[in-house]
Amino acid sequence: RRNLVSAGTPLSENQLGAIFTLGSWSTQGGRLFFGIARDRYFGTRITAATCLVATAGGCAGIAFASENNFAGLAVSMFMVGLGSGGQLCLQPVAGLFRGKFQGSILSSLSGAFQVSGLIFLLLVTISKNDRRISFGPFALIIGLNAVFALIFLPKKQFIRAQIEEEK
């Protein structure tokens, strides 16, 4: 919002609020949708990569959409919100570790997601509030994470019982 206002956006407060609300609501919908997609249809690798691609696309849209492009900004925020389902894909990684380590692994993953906002804050600070400089590199970083997800994450969802059987 601040970046758009400082860039002289003609969008009203209601339109800016609608953009934010769309992104906020799609966060919850994205988690539900991608949680079901991971568990029932696509597994961890494809679902996590799809979430990351949605987020990267949304960040790129925010970076390069005109400050008066309501539809472009709204769709971009929607995509960023949808991508939040990626967190759900990674939390079960804790199940791959022995019971006494699972809590530490899960809290580390949760902490990493919380700290990831600091990376974006750093990019915004360095860029002096220029959306193209802050959101553009952020989109590239997320896109790189999507590639890593396709390479390193397990194809299917992992279940503790299956891991026990393989031992």
CSV table of C-alpha atoms in Angstrom, one decimal:
chain,number,residue,atom,x,y,z
A,1,ARG,CA,0.0,0.0,0.0
A,2,ARG,CA,2.7,2.5,1.0
A,3,ASN,CA,4.7,1.8,-2.2
A,4,LEU,CA,1.6,2.4,-4.3
A,5,VAL,CA,0.6,5.6,-2.5
A,6,SER,CA,4.1,7.0,-2.7
A,7,ALA,CA,4.1,6.2,-6.5
A,8,GLY,CA,1.0,8.3,-6.8
A,9,THR,CA,-1.6,5.6,-7.4
A,10,PRO,CA,-5.1,6.8,-8.3
A,11,LEU,CA,-6.6,3.8,-6.6
A,12,SER,CA,-9.0,4.6,-3.8
A,13,GLU,CA,-8.7,3.3,-0.2
A,14,ASN,CA,-11.5,0.9,-0.9
A,15,GLN,CA,-9.7,-0.5,-3.9
A,16,LEU,CA,-6.5,-0.9,-2.0
A,17,GLY,CA,-8.4,-2.5,0.8
A,18,ALA,CA,-10.0,-4.9,-1.6
A,19,ILE,CA,-6.6,-5.9,-3.0
A,20,PHE,CA,-5.3,-6.6,0.5
A,21,THR,CA,-8.5,-8.5,1.4
A,22,LEU,CA,-8.3,-10.6,-1.7
A,23,GLY,CA,-4.7,-11.6,-0.8
A,24,SER,CA,-5.6,-12.2,2.8
A,25,TRP,CA,-8.6,-14.4,2.1
A,26,SER,CA,-6.8,-16.4,-0.6
A,27,THR,CA,-4.2,-17.2,2.0
A,28,GLN,CA,-6.7,-19.3,3.9
A,29,GLY,CA,-8.3,-20.7,0.8
A,30,GLY,CA,-4.9,-21.5,-0.6
A,31,ARG,CA,-4.0,-23.5,2.4
A,32,LEU,CA,-7.2,-25.5,2.3
A,33,PHE,CA,-7.0,-26.1,-1.5
A,34,PHE,CA,-3.3,-27.0,-1.6
A,35,GLY,CA,-3.6,-29.1,1.6
A,36,ILE,CA,-6.2,-31.2,-0.1
A,37,ALA,CA,-4.2,-31.2,-3.4
A,38,ARG,CA,-1.1,-32.5,-1.5
A,39,ASP,CA,-2.9,-35.2,0.5
A,40,ARG,CA,-5.2,-36.6,-2.2
A,41,TYR,CA,-3.8,-35.8,-5.6
A,42,PHE,CA,-0.4,-34.5,-6.3
A,43,GLY,CA,1.9,-35.2,-3.4
A,44,THR,CA,4.5,-32.9,-1.8
A,45,ARG,CA,6.8,-32.1,-4.7
A,46,ILE,CA,4.3,-30.8,-7.2
A,47,THR,CA,2.1,-29.1,-4.7
A,48,ALA,CA,5.0,-27.2,-3.1
A,49,ALA,CA,6.4,-26.2,-6.5
A,50,THR,CA,3.0,-25.0,-7.6
A,51,CYS,CA,2.6,-22.9,-4.4
A,52,LEU,CA,6.0,-21.4,-5.0
A,53,VAL,CA,5.4,-20.6,-8.7
A,54,ALA,CA,2.1,-18.9,-7.7
A,55,THR,CA,3.9,-16.8,-5.1
A,56,ALA,CA,6.7,-15.9,-7.5
A,57,GLY,CA,4.1,-15.0,-10.2
A,58,GLY,CA,2.2,-12.8,-7.8
A,59,CYS,CA,5.4,-11.1,-6.6
A,60,ALA,CA,6.4,-10.4,-10.2
A,61,GLY,CA,2.9,-9.1,-10.9
A,62,ILE,CA,3.2,-6.7,-8.0
A,63,ALA,CA,6.6,-5.6,-9.1
A,64,PHE,CA,5.7,-4.8,-12.6
A,65,ALA,CA,2.0,-3.9,-12.6
A,66,SER,CA,1.2,-0.3,-13.0
A,67,GLU,CA,0.2,1.6,-9.8
A,68,ASN,CA,-3.3,2.2,-11.4
A,69,ASN,CA,-3.8,-1.4,-12.5
A,70,PHE,CA,-6.4,-2.6,-10.0
A,71,ALA,CA,-7.0,-5.9,-11.7
A,72,GLY,CA,-3.3,-6.7,-12.1
A,73,LEU,CA,-2.6,-5.9,-8.5
A,74,ALA,CA,-5.6,-7.8,-7.3
A,75,VAL,CA,-4.7,-11.0,-9.2
A,76,SER,CA,-1.1,-10.7,-8.1
A,77,MET,CA,-2.1,-10.5,-4.4
A,78,PHE,CA,-4.5,-13.4,-4.9
A,79,MET,CA,-1.6,-15.5,-6.3
A,80,VAL,CA,0.7,-14.5,-3.4
A,81,GLY,CA,-2.0,-15.6,-1.0
A,82,LEU,CA,-2.6,-18.9,-2.8
A,83,GLY,CA,1.1,-19.7,-2.5
A,84,SER,CA,0.9,-19.7,1.3
A,85,GLY,CA,-0.2,-23.4,1.0
A,86,GLY,CA,3.5,-24.2,0.5
A,87,GLN,CA,4.1,-24.0,4.2
A,88,LEU,CA,1.7,-26.9,4.8
A,89,CYS,CA,3.6,-29.0,2.3
A,90,LEU,CA,6.8,-28.7,4.3
A,91,GLN,CA,5.6,-29.1,7.8
A,92,PRO,CA,5.3,-32.9,7.5
A,93,VAL,CA,9.1,-33.1,6.9
A,94,ALA,CA,9.3,-33.3,10.7
A,95,GLY,CA,7.8,-36.7,10.5
A,96,LEU,CA,10.9,-38.0,8.7
A,97,PHE,CA,12.9,-37.5,11.9
A,98,ARG,CA,12.9,-39.6,15.1
A,99,GLY,CA,10.2,-38.6,17.7
A,100,LYS,CA,12.5,-36.7,20.0
A,101,PHE,CA,13.6,-34.4,17.1
A,102,GLN,CA,10.3,-33.7,15.5
A,103,GLY,CA,9.3,-30.8,17.7
A,104,SER,CA,12.7,-29.1,17.1
A,105,ILE,CA,12.4,-29.6,13.4
A,106,LEU,CA,8.8,-28.3,13.3
A,107,SER,CA,9.7,-25.2,15.3
A,108,SER,CA,12.7,-24.6,13.1
A,109,LEU,CA,10.5,-24.7,10.0
A,110,SER,CA,7.9,-22.4,11.6
A,111,GLY,CA,10.7,-20.1,12.6
A,112,ALA,CA,12.1,-20.1,9.1
A,113,PHE,CA,8.7,-19.1,7.7
A,114,GLN,CA,8.5,-16.3,10.2
A,115,VAL,CA,12.0,-15.1,9.5
A,116,SER,CA,11.4,-15.2,5.7
A,117,GLY,CA,9.5,-11.9,6.0
A,118,LEU,CA,12.7,-10.3,7.2
A,119,ILE,CA,14.3,-11.1,3.9
A,120,PHE,CA,11.5,-9.2,2.1
A,121,LEU,CA,11.8,-6.3,4.6
A,122,LEU,CA,15.5,-6.1,3.9
A,123,LEU,CA,14.8,-6.0,0.2
A,124,VAL,CA,12.2,-3.2,0.6
A,125,THR,CA,14.7,-1.2,2.8
A,126,ILE,CA,17.5,-1.6,0.3
A,127,SER,CA,15.3,-0.7,-2.6
A,128,LYS,CA,14.1,2.5,-1.0
A,129,ASN,CA,10.4,1.5,-1.5
A,130,ASP,CA,10.7,0.7,-5.3
A,131,ARG,CA,8.4,-2.2,-5.9
A,132,ARG,CA,10.3,-3.3,-9.0
A,133,ILE,CA,13.5,-3.6,-7.0
A,134,SER,CA,12.0,-5.3,-3.9
A,135,PHE,CA,9.4,-7.6,-5.4
A,136,GLY,CA,11.4,-8.5,-8.5
A,137,PRO,CA,14.4,-10.1,-6.8
A,138,PHE,CA,12.0,-11.7,-4.2
A,139,ALA,CA,10.1,-13.3,-7.1
A,140,LEU,CA,13.4,-14.7,-8.5
A,141,ILE,CA,14.4,-16.1,-5.1
A,142,ILE,CA,11.0,-17.8,-4.8
A,143,GLY,CA,11.2,-19.1,-8.3
A,144,LEU,CA,14.6,-20.6,-7.5
A,145,ASN,CA,13.0,-22.3,-4.4
A,146,ALA,CA,10.4,-23.8,-6.8
A,147,VAL,CA,13.2,-25.4,-8.8
A,148,PHE,CA,14.8,-26.7,-5.6
A,149,ALA,CA,11.4,-28.1,-4.5
A,150,LEU,CA,11.0,-30.0,-7.7
A,151,ILE,CA,14.5,-31.5,-7.3
A,152,PHE,CA,14.7,-32.2,-3.5
A,153,LEU,CA,11.2,-32.7,-2.1
A,154,PRO,CA,9.7,-36.2,-2.0
A,155,LYS,CA,7.3,-36.9,-4.9
A,156,LYS,CA,4.5,-38.3,-2.6
A,157,GLN,CA,3.2,-37.2,0.7
A,158,PHE,CA,5.2,-38.9,3.5
A,159,ILE,CA,3.5,-40.9,6.2
A,160,ARG,CA,5.2,-42.0,9.4
A,161,ALA,CA,3.8,-45.6,9.1
A,162,GLN,CA,5.4,-46.0,5.6
A,163,ILE,CA,8.8,-44.8,7.0
A,164,GLU,CA,8.6,-47.3,9.8
A,165,GLU,CA,7.9,-50.1,7.4
A,166,GLU,CA,10.9,-49.2,5.2
A,167,LYS,CA,13.4,-49.5,8.2
